[in-house]
Amino acid sequence: GQSLEQPSEVTAVEGAIVQINCTYQTSGFYGLSWYQQHDGGAPTFLSYNALDGLEETGRFSSFLSRSDSYGYLLLQELQMKDSASYFCAVRGNTGGFKTIFGAGTRLFVKA
Amino acid sequence: DTGVSQDPRHKITKRGQNVTFRCDPISEHNRLYWYRQTLGQGPEFLTYFQNEAQLEKSRLLSDRFSAERPKGSFSTLEIQRTEQGDSAMYLCASSWVLTSGRATNTGELFFGEGSRLTVL
């Protein structure tokens, strides 16, 4: 089976940097994704890591350590619009590479 | 292509009734997924299709739930004899996945806006 753990809530101030951690357990692992979901909206893809290391996309970066079954999403220069839920998601190499989501981290950005 | 579309966006029904949701994926995508999401939780995997073949159904899914994807295009999710516990947002997503031996792309999921079900 697969399971993911991430903090339920994080609060930060505008302009700051925040890191959202994710640990996972899976019987087969191919990659770790991050999705953002605003209230009332659909989840949208942010990033994907299949190999160890850091992937950077603008203000967002994502890190993966396969040996530690651990990853994080780093958000820099926080803006009010970044207030949303962030989900880590595991893509397994069994079961046809389907994607399983964590419970999500609610990020509150304060002025 | 305008993305993944779902219909209806909202459905209110009485316990015991049957409901059906439709999903139209991005046309060039070969994968279609159904997820269920309740407040404060992440999307919970229900089932997925590779073209027209249903490849996996969650073991947590009751026999009251059935999904089809005729001709590998749109998909329907039917819930029979609805219960109050079925109240949730039902999300459809599509993706393009390379599965010849190993997945070599991100498998990014494109979600629809969801169908919110309320069972009274």
CSV table of N, CA, C and O in Angstrom, one decimal, chain A:
chain,number,residue,atom,x,y,z
A,1,GLY,N,0.8,-1.2,0.0
A,1,GLY,CA,0.0,0.0,0.0
A,1,GLY,C,0.9,1.2,0.0
A,1,GLY,O,2.1,1.2,0.0
A,2,GLN,N,0.2,2.4,0.0
A,2,GLN,CA,0.9,3.7,0.0
A,2,GLN,C,0.3,4.6,1.0
A,2,GLN,O,-0.9,4.6,1.2
A,3,SER,N,1.1,5.4,1.7
A,3,SER,CA,0.7,6.4,2.6
A,3,SER,C,1.6,7.6,2.6
A,3,SER,O,2.8,7.4,2.3
A,4,LEU,N,1.1,8.7,2.8
A,4,LEU,CA,1.9,9.9,2.8
A,4,LEU,C,1.5,10.7,4.1
A,4,LEU,O,0.4,10.8,4.5
A,5,GLU,N,2.5,11.4,4.6
A,5,GLU,CA,2.3,12.3,5.8
A,5,GLU,C,2.8,13.7,5.5
A,5,GLU,O,4.0,13.8,5.0
A,6,GLN,N,2.1,14.7,5.8
A,6,GLN,CA,2.5,16.0,5.7
A,6,GLN,C,1.7,16.8,6.8
A,6,GLN,O,0.7,16.4,7.3
A,7,PRO,N,2.3,18.0,7.2
A,7,PRO,CA,1.6,18.7,8.3
A,7,PRO,C,0.3,19.2,7.8
A,7,PRO,O,0.1,19.5,6.6
A,8,SER,N,-0.6,19.4,8.7
A,8,SER,CA,-2.0,19.7,8.4
A,8,SER,C,-2.1,21.2,8.1
A,8,SER,O,-2.9,21.6,7.2
A,9,GLU,N,-1.3,22.0,8.8
A,9,GLU,CA,-1.4,23.5,8.6
A,9,GLU,C,0.0,24.1,8.7
A,9,GLU,O,0.8,23.7,9.5
A,10,VAL,N,0.2,25.2,8.0
A,10,VAL,CA,1.4,26.0,8.1
A,10,VAL,C,1.0,27.5,7.9
A,10,VAL,O,0.1,27.8,7.1
A,11,THR,N,1.5,28.3,8.8
A,11,THR,CA,1.2,29.8,8.7
A,11,THR,C,2.5,30.5,8.5
A,11,THR,O,3.5,30.2,9.1
A,12,ALA,N,2.5,31.5,7.6
A,12,ALA,CA,3.7,32.3,7.3
A,12,ALA,C,3.3,33.7,6.9
A,12,ALA,O,2.1,33.9,6.6
A,13,VAL,N,4.3,34.6,6.9
A,13,VAL,CA,4.0,36.0,6.5
A,13,VAL,C,4.3,36.2,5.1
A,13,VAL,O,5.2,35.6,4.5
A,14,GLU,N,3.7,37.2,4.5
A,14,GLU,CA,4.0,37.6,3.1
A,14,GLU,C,5.5,37.9,3.0
A,14,GLU,O,6.1,38.6,3.8
A,15,GLY,N,6.0,37.5,1.9
A,15,GLY,CA,7.4,37.7,1.6
A,15,GLY,C,8.4,36.7,2.2
A,15,GLY,O,9.6,36.7,1.8
A,16,ALA,N,7.9,35.9,3.1
A,16,ALA,CA,8.8,34.9,3.8
A,16,ALA,C,8.9,33.6,2.9
A,16,ALA,O,8.4,33.6,1.8
A,17,ILE,N,9.7,32.7,3.4
A,17,ILE,CA,9.9,31.4,2.8
A,17,ILE,C,9.3,30.3,3.7
A,17,ILE,O,9.4,30.4,4.9
A,18,VAL,N,8.6,29.4,3.1
A,18,VAL,CA,8.0,28.3,3.8
A,18,VAL,C,8.3,26.9,3.2
A,18,VAL,O,8.4,26.9,2.0
A,19,GLN,N,8.5,25.9,4.0
A,19,GLN,CA,8.8,24.6,3.5
A,19,GLN,C,7.8,23.6,4.0
A,19,GLN,O,7.4,23.6,5.2
A,20,ILE,N,7.2,22.9,3.1
A,20,ILE,CA,6.2,21.9,3.5
A,20,ILE,C,6.8,20.5,3.2
A,20,ILE,O,7.1,20.2,2.1
A,21,ASN,N,6.9,19.7,4.3
A,21,ASN,CA,7.5,18.4,4.2
A,21,ASN,C,6.5,17.3,3.9
A,21,ASN,O,5.3,17.4,4.2
A,22,CYS,N,7.0,16.3,3.4
A,22,CYS,CA,6.2,15.1,3.0
A,22,CYS,C,7.0,13.9,3.2
A,22,CYS,O,8.1,13.8,2.6
A,23,THR,N,6.6,12.9,4.0
A,23,THR,CA,7.2,11.6,4.0
A,23,THR,C,6.2,10.6,3.5
A,23,THR,O,5.0,10.8,3.6
A,24,TYR,N,6.7,9.6,2.8
A,24,TYR,CA,5.8,8.6,2.2
A,24,TYR,C,6.3,7.2,2.4
A,24,TYR,O,7.5,6.9,2.7
A,25,GLN,N,5.4,6.3,2.3
A,25,GLN,CA,5.6,4.9,2.4
A,25,GLN,C,4.9,4.3,1.2
A,25,GLN,O,3.7,4.5,1.0
A,26,THR,N,5.6,3.5,0.4
A,26,THR,CA,5.0,2.9,-0.7
A,26,THR,C,5.7,1.6,-1.1
A,26,THR,O,6.9,1.4,-0.9
A,27,SER,N,4.9,0.7,-1.6
A,27,SER,CA,5.5,-0.6,-2.1
A,27,SER,C,6.2,-0.5,-3.4
A,27,SER,O,7.0,-1.3,-3.7
A,28,GLY,N,6.0,0.6,-4.1
A,28,GLY,CA,6.7,0.9,-5.3
A,28,GLY,C,6.7,2.4,-5.6
A,28,GLY,O,5.6,3.0,-5.4
A,29,PHE,N,7.8,2.9,-5.9
A,29,PHE,CA,7.9,4.4,-6.0
A,29,PHE,C,8.5,4.8,-7.4
A,29,PHE,O,9.5,4.2,-7.8
A,30,TYR,N,7.8,5.8,-8.0
A,30,TYR,CA,8.4,6.3,-9.2
A,30,TYR,C,8.7,7.8,-9.2
A,30,TYR,O,9.6,8.2,-9.7
A,31,GLY,N,7.8,8.5,-8.5
A,31,GLY,CA,8.0,9.9,-8.4
A,31,GLY,C,7.1,10.6,-7.4
A,31,GLY,O,6.1,10.0,-6.9
A,32,LEU,N,7.5,11.8,-7.0
A,32,LEU,CA,6.7,12.6,-6.0
A,32,LEU,C,6.2,13.9,-6.7
A,32,LEU,O,7.1,14.6,-7.2
A,33,SER,N,5.0,14.1,-6.6
A,33,SER,CA,4.4,15.3,-7.2
A,33,SER,C,3.8,16.2,-6.1
A,33,SER,O,3.6,15.8,-5.0
A,34,TRP,N,3.7,17.5,-6.5
A,34,TRP,CA,3.0,18.5,-5.6
A,34,TRP,C,1.9,19.2,-6.4
A,34,TRP,O,2.1,19.5,-7.6
A,35,TYR,N,0.8,19.3,-5.7
A,35,TYR,CA,-0.4,20.0,-6.3
A,35,TYR,C,-0.9,21.1,-5.4
A,35,TYR,O,-0.8,21.0,-4.1
A,36,GLN,N,-1.4,22.1,-6.0
A,36,GLN,CA,-2.0,23.3,-5.2
A,36,GLN,C,-3.5,23.3,-5.4
A,36,GLN,O,-4.0,23.0,-6.6
A,37,GLN,N,-4.2,23.6,-4.4
A,37,GLN,CA,-5.7,23.7,-4.5
A,37,GLN,C,-6.2,24.8,-3.7
A,37,GLN,O,-6.1,24.9,-2.5
A,38,HIS,N,-6.8,25.8,-4.4
A,38,HIS,CA,-7.4,26.9,-3.7
A,38,HIS,C,-8.8,26.5,-3.3
A,38,HIS,O,-9.4,25.6,-4.0
A,39,ASP,N,-9.4,27.1,-2.3
A,39,ASP,CA,-10.8,26.8,-1.9
A,39,ASP,C,-11.7,26.9,-3.1
A,39,ASP,O,-11.8,27.9,-3.8
A,40,GLY,N,-12.5,25.8,-3.2
A,40,GLY,CA,-13.5,25.8,-4.3
A,40,GLY,C,-12.9,25.5,-5.7
A,40,GLY,O,-13.7,25.4,-6.6
A,41,GLY,N,-11.6,25.3,-5.7
A,41,GLY,CA,-11.0,25.0,-7.0
A,41,GLY,C,-10.5,23.6,-7.2
A,41,GLY,O,-10.6,22.8,-6.3
A,42,ALA,N,-10.0,23.3,-8.4
A,42,ALA,CA,-9.5,22.0,-8.6
A,42,ALA,C,-8.0,22.0,-8.3
A,42,ALA,O,-7.3,23.0,-8.4
A,43,PRO,N,-7.5,20.8,-7.9
A,43,PRO,CA,-6.0,20.7,-7.7
A,43,PRO,C,-5.3,21.0,-9.1
A,43,PRO,O,-5.7,20.6,-10.1
A,44,THR,N,-4.2,21.7,-9.0
A,44,THR,CA,-3.4,22.0,-10.1
A,44,THR,C,-1.9,21.6,-9.9
A,44,THR,O,-1.4,21.8,-8.7
A,45,PHE,N,-1.3,21.1,-10.9
A,45,PHE,CA,0.0,20.5,-10.8
A,45,PHE,C,1.1,21.6,-10.6
A,45,PHE,O,1.0,22.6,-11.2
A,46,LEU,N,2.0,21.4,-9.6
A,46,LEU,CA,3.1,22.3,-9.4
A,46,LEU,C,4.4,21.8,-9.8
A,46,LEU,O,5.2,22.5,-10.5
A,47,SER,N,4.8,20.5,-9.4
A,47,SER,CA,6.1,20.0,-9.7
A,47,SER,C,6.1,18.5,-9.6
A,47,SER,O,5.2,17.9,-9.0
A,48,TYR,N,7.2,17.9,-10.1
A,48,TYR,CA,7.4,16.5,-10.0
A,48,TYR,C,8.9,16.2,-9.9
A,48,TYR,O,9.7,16.8,-10.5
A,49,ASN,N,9.2,15.2,-9.0
A,49,ASN,CA,10.6,14.8,-8.8
A,49,ASN,C,10.6,13.3,-8.9
A,49,ASN,O,9.9,12.6,-8.2
A,50,ALA,N,11.4,12.8,-9.8
A,50,ALA,CA,11.6,11.4,-10.0
A,50,ALA,C,13.0,11.0,-9.4
A,50,ALA,O,13.2,9.9,-9.0
A,51,LEU,N,13.9,11.9,-9.5
A,51,LEU,CA,15.3,11.7,-9.0
A,51,LEU,C,15.6,12.6,-7.8
A,51,LEU,O,14.9,13.6,-7.6
A,52,ASP,N,16.6,12.1,-7.0
A,52,ASP,CA,17.0,12.9,-5.9
A,52,ASP,C,17.4,14.3,-6.3
A,52,ASP,O,18.1,14.5,-7.4
A,53,GLY,N,17.1,15.3,-5.5
A,53,GLY,CA,17.6,16.6,-5.7
A,53,GLY,C,16.5,17.6,-5.8
A,53,GLY,O,15.4,17.4,-5.4
A,54,LEU,N,16.9,18.8,-6.2
A,54,LEU,CA,16.0,20.0,-6.2
A,54,LEU,C,15.5,20.3,-7.6
A,54,LEU,O,16.4,20.4,-8.5
A,55,GLU,N,14.2,20.6,-7.7
A,55,GLU,CA,13.7,21.1,-9.0
A,55,GLU,C,13.1,22.5,-8.7
A,55,GLU,O,12.4,22.6,-7.8
A,56,GLU,N,13.5,23.4,-9.5
A,56,GLU,CA,13.1,24.8,-9.3
A,56,GLU,C,12.2,25.3,-10.4
A,56,GLU,O,12.5,25.1,-11.6
A,57,THR,N,11.1,25.9,-10.0
A,57,THR,CA,10.1,26.5,-11.0
A,57,THR,C,9.7,27.8,-10.5
A,57,THR,O,8.7,27.9,-9.7
A,58,GLY,N,10.4,28.8,-10.8
A,58,GLY,CA,10.0,30.2,-10.4
A,58,GLY,C,10.2,30.3,-8.9
A,58,GLY,O,11.2,29.9,-8.3
A,59,ARG,N,9.1,30.7,-8.2
A,59,ARG,CA,9.2,30.9,-6.7
A,59,ARG,C,9.1,29.5,-6.0
A,59,ARG,O,9.3,29.5,-4.8
A,60,PHE,N,8.7,28.5,-6.7
A,60,PHE,CA,8.5,27.2,-6.1
A,60,PHE,C,9.6,26.2,-6.4
A,60,PHE,O,10.1,26.2,-7.5
A,61,SER,N,10.1,25.5,-5.4
A,61,SER,CA,11.1,24.4,-5.6
A,61,SER,C,10.6,23.2,-4.9
A,61,SER,O,9.9,23.3,-3.9
A,62,SER,N,11.0,22.0,-5.4
A,62,SER,CA,10.6,20.8,-4.8
A,62,SER,C,11.9,19.9,-4.7
A,62,SER,O,12.7,19.9,-5.6
A,63,PHE,N,11.9,19.2,-3.6
A,63,PHE,CA,13.1,18.4,-3.3
A,63,PHE,C,12.7,17.0,-3.0
A,63,PHE,O,11.6,16.7,-2.5
A,64,LEU,N,13.6,16.0,-3.4
A,64,LEU,CA,13.3,14.6,-3.2
A,64,LEU,C,14.5,13.9,-2.7
A,64,LEU,O,15.6,14.1,-3.2
A,65,SER,N,14.4,13.1,-1.7
A,65,SER,CA,15.4,12.1,-1.2
A,65,SER,C,14.7,10.7,-1.2
A,65,SER,O,14.0,10.4,-0.3
A,66,ARG,N,15.1,9.9,-2.2
A,66,ARG,CA,14.5,8.6,-2.3
A,66,ARG,C,14.9,7.7,-1.2
A,66,ARG,O,14.1,6.9,-0.7
A,67,SER,N,16.1,7.8,-0.8
A,67,SER,CA,16.6,7.0,0.3
A,67,SER,C,15.9,7.2,1.6
A,67,SER,O,15.8,6.3,2.5
A,68,ASP,N,15.5,8.5,1.8
A,68,ASP,CA,14.8,8.8,3.1
A,68,ASP,C,13.3,8.8,2.9
A,68,ASP,O,12.6,9.1,3.9
A,69,SER,N,12.8,8.5,1.7
A,69,SER,CA,11.3,8.6,1.4
A,69,SER,C,10.8,9.9,1.9
A,69,SER,O,9.8,10.0,2.6
A,70,TYR,N,11.4,10.9,1.4
A,70,TYR,CA,11.1,12.3,2.0
A,70,TYR,C,11.2,13.3,0.8
A,70,TYR,O,12.1,13.2,0.0
A,71,GLY,N,10.3,14.3,0.9
A,71,GLY,CA,10.4,15.4,0.0
A,71,GLY,C,9.9,16.6,0.6
A,71,GLY,O,9.2,16.6,1.7
A,72,TYR,N,10.1,17.8,0.0
A,72,TYR,CA,9.5,19.0,0.5
A,72,TYR,C,9.2,19.9,-0.7
A,72,TYR,O,9.8,19.8,-1.8
A,73,LEU,N,8.3,20.8,-0.4
A,73,LEU,CA,8.0,21.9,-1.3
A,73,LEU,C,8.4,23.2,-0.7
A,73,LEU,O,8.1,23.4,0.5
A,74,LEU,N,9.2,24.0,-1.4
A,74,LEU,CA,9.7,25.3,-0.8
A,74,LEU,C,9.0,26.4,-1.6
A,74,LEU,O,9.1,26.4,-2.8
A,75,LEU,N,8.4,27.3,-0.9
A,75,LEU,CA,7.7,28.4,-1.5
A,75,LEU,C,8.5,29.7,-1.0
A,75,LEU,O,8.6,30.0,0.2
A,76,GLN,N,9.0,30.5,-2.0
A,76,GLN,CA,9.7,31.7,-1.7
A,76,GLN,C,8.9,32.9,-2.0
A,76,GLN,O,7.9,32.9,-2.8
A,77,GLU,N,9.3,34.0,-1.3
A,77,GLU,CA,8.6,35.3,-1.6
A,77,GLU,C,7.1,35.1,-1.6
A,77,GLU,O,6.4,35.5,-2.5
A,78,LEU,N,6.7,34.6,-0.4
A,78,LEU,CA,5.2,34.3,-0.3
A,78,LEU,C,4.3,35.5,-0.6
A,78,LEU,O,4.6,36.6,-0.2
A,79,GLN,N,3.3,35.2,-1.3
A,79,GLN,CA,2.2,36.2,-1.6
A,79,GLN,C,0.9,35.7,-1.1
A,79,GLN,O,0.7,34.5,-0.8
A,80,MET,N,0.0,36.6,-0.9
A,80,MET,CA,-1.3,36.3,-0.3
A,80,MET,C,-2.0,35.2,-1.1
A,80,MET,O,-2.7,34.3,-0.6
A,81,LYS,N,-1.8,35.3,-2.4
A,81,LYS,CA,-2.5,34.3,-3.3
A,81,LYS,C,-1.9,32.9,-3.2
A,81,LYS,O,-2.5,32.0,-3.7
A,82,ASP,N,-0.8,32.7,-2.4
A,82,ASP,CA,-0.3,31.4,-2.2
A,82,ASP,C,-1.1,30.7,-1.1
A,82,ASP,O,-0.9,29.5,-0.9
A,83,SER,N,-2.0,31.4,-0.4
A,83,SER,CA,-2.8,30.7,0.6
A,83,SER,C,-3.7,29.7,-0.1
A,83,SER,O,-4.5,30.0,-1.0
A,84,ALA,N,-3.5,28.4,0.2
A,84,ALA,CA,-4.1,27.3,-0.4
A,84,ALA,C,-3.8,26.1,0.3
A,84,ALA,O,-3.0,26.1,1.3
A,85,SER,N,-4.3,24.9,-0.2
A,85,SER,CA,-3.9,23.6,0.3
A,85,SER,C,-2.9,23.1,-0.7
A,85,SER,O,-3.0,23.2,-1.9
A,86,TYR,N,-1.9,22.4,-0.1
A,86,TYR,CA,-0.8,21.8,-0.9
A,86,TYR,C,-0.7,20.3,-0.7
A,86,TYR,O,-0.6,19.9,0.5
A,87,PHE,N,-0.8,19.5,-1.7
A,87,PHE,CA,-0.8,18.1,-1.6
A,87,PHE,C,0.5,17.5,-2.2
A,87,PHE,O,0.8,17.8,-3.3
A,88,CYS,N,1.1,16.6,-1.4
A,88,CYS,CA,2.1,15.8,-2.0
A,88,CYS,C,1.4,14.5,-2.5
A,88,CYS,O,0.4,14.1,-2.0
A,89,ALA,N,2.0,13.9,-3.5
A,89,ALA,CA,1.3,12.8,-4.2
A,89,ALA,C,2.4,11.8,-4.7
A,89,ALA,O,3.3,12.3,-5.3
A,90,VAL,N,2.2,10.6,-4.4
A,90,VAL,CA,3.2,9.6,-4.8
A,90,VAL,C,2.7,8.9,-6.1
A,90,VAL,O,1.5,8.5,-6.2
A,91,ARG,N,3.6,8.7,-7.0
A,91,ARG,CA,3.3,7.9,-8.2
A,91,ARG,C,4.1,6.6,-8.1
A,91,ARG,O,5.3,6.6,-8.0
A,92,GLY,N,3.3,5.5,-8.0
A,92,GLY,CA,4.0,4.2,-7.8
A,92,GLY,C,4.3,3.5,-9.1
A,92,GLY,O,3.7,3.8,-10.1
A,93,ASN,N,5.3,2.6,-9.0
A,93,ASN,CA,5.6,1.8,-10.2
A,93,ASN,C,4.9,0.5,-10.2
A,93,ASN,O,5.3,-0.4,-10.9
A,94,THR,N,4.0,0.3,-9.3
A,94,THR,CA,3.1,-0.8,-9.4
A,94,THR,C,1.7,-0.2,-9.6
A,94,THR,O,1.4,0.9,-9.3
A,95,GLY,N,0.8,-1.1,-10.0
A,95,GLY,CA,-0.6,-0.6,-10.2
A,95,GLY,C,-0.7,0.4,-11.3
A,95,GLY,O,-1.6,1.3,-11.2
A,96,GLY,N,0.2,0.3,-12.3
A,96,GLY,CA,0.0,1.2,-13.4
A,96,GLY,C,0.4,2.6,-13.2
A,96,GLY,O,-0.2,3.5,-13.9
A,97,PHE,N,1.2,2.9,-12.3
A,97,PHE,CA,1.7,4.3,-12.1
A,97,PHE,C,0.6,5.2,-11.7
A,97,PHE,O,0.7,6.4,-12.0
A,98,LYS,N,-0.3,4.8,-10.9
A,98,LYS,CA,-1.4,5.7,-10.5
A,98,LYS,C,-0.8,6.6,-9.4
A,98,LYS,O,0.2,6.4,-8.8
A,99,THR,N,-1.5,7.7,-9.2
A,99,THR,CA,-1.1,8.8,-8.2
A,99,THR,C,-2.0,8.7,-7.0
A,99,THR,O,-3.2,8.8,-7.1
A,100,ILE,N,-1.3,8.7,-5.8
A,100,ILE,CA,-2.0,8.7,-4.5
A,100,ILE,C,-1.6,9.9,-3.8
A,100,ILE,O,-0.5,10.3,-3.7
A,101,PHE,N,-2.6,10.6,-3.2
A,101,PHE,CA,-2.4,11.9,-2.6
A,101,PHE,C,-2.4,11.8,-1.1
A,101,PHE,O,-3.0,11.0,-0.5
A,102,GLY,N,-1.6,12.7,-0.5
A,102,GLY,CA,-1.6,12.9,0.9
A,102,GLY,C,-2.9,13.8,1.3
A,102,GLY,O,-3.6,14.2,0.5
A,103,ALA,N,-3.0,14.0,2.7
A,103,ALA,CA,-4.2,14.7,3.2
A,103,ALA,C,-4.1,16.2,2.9
A,103,ALA,O,-5.1,16.9,3.1
A,104,GLY,N,-2.9,16.7,2.6
A,104,GLY,CA,-2.8,18.1,2.3
A,104,GLY,C,-2.3,18.9,3.5
A,104,GLY,O,-2.5,18.6,4.7
A,105,THR,N,-1.6,20.0,3.1
A,105,THR,CA,-1.2,21.0,4.1
A,105,THR,C,-1.9,22.4,3.7
A,105,THR,O,-1.7,22.9,2.6
A,106,ARG,N,-2.6,22.9,4.7
A,106,ARG,CA,-3.3,24.2,4.5
A,106,ARG,C,-2.3,25.3,4.8
A,106,ARG,O,-1.8,25.4,5.9
A,107,LEU,N,-1.9,26.1,3.9
A,107,LEU,CA,-1.0,27.2,4.0
A,107,LEU,C,-1.8,28.5,4.2
A,107,LEU,O,-2.6,28.9,3.3
A,108,PHE,N,-1.5,29.2,5.3
A,108,PHE,CA,-2.1,30.5,5.5
A,108,PHE,C,-1.0,31.6,5.4
A,108,PHE,O,0.0,31.5,6.1
A,109,VAL,N,-1.2,32.5,4.5
A,109,VAL,CA,-0.2,33.6,4.3
A,109,VAL,C,-0.8,34.9,4.9
A,109,VAL,O,-1.9,35.3,4.5
A,110,LYS,N,-0.1,35.4,5.9
A,110,LYS,CA,-0.6,36.6,6.6
A,110,LYS,C,0.2,37.9,6.1
A,110,LYS,O,1.3,37.8,5.7
A,111,ALA,N,-0.5,39.0,6.1
A,111,ALA,CA,0.1,40.2,5.7
A,111,ALA,C,1.1,40.7,6.7
A,111,ALA,O,1.0,40.4,7.9
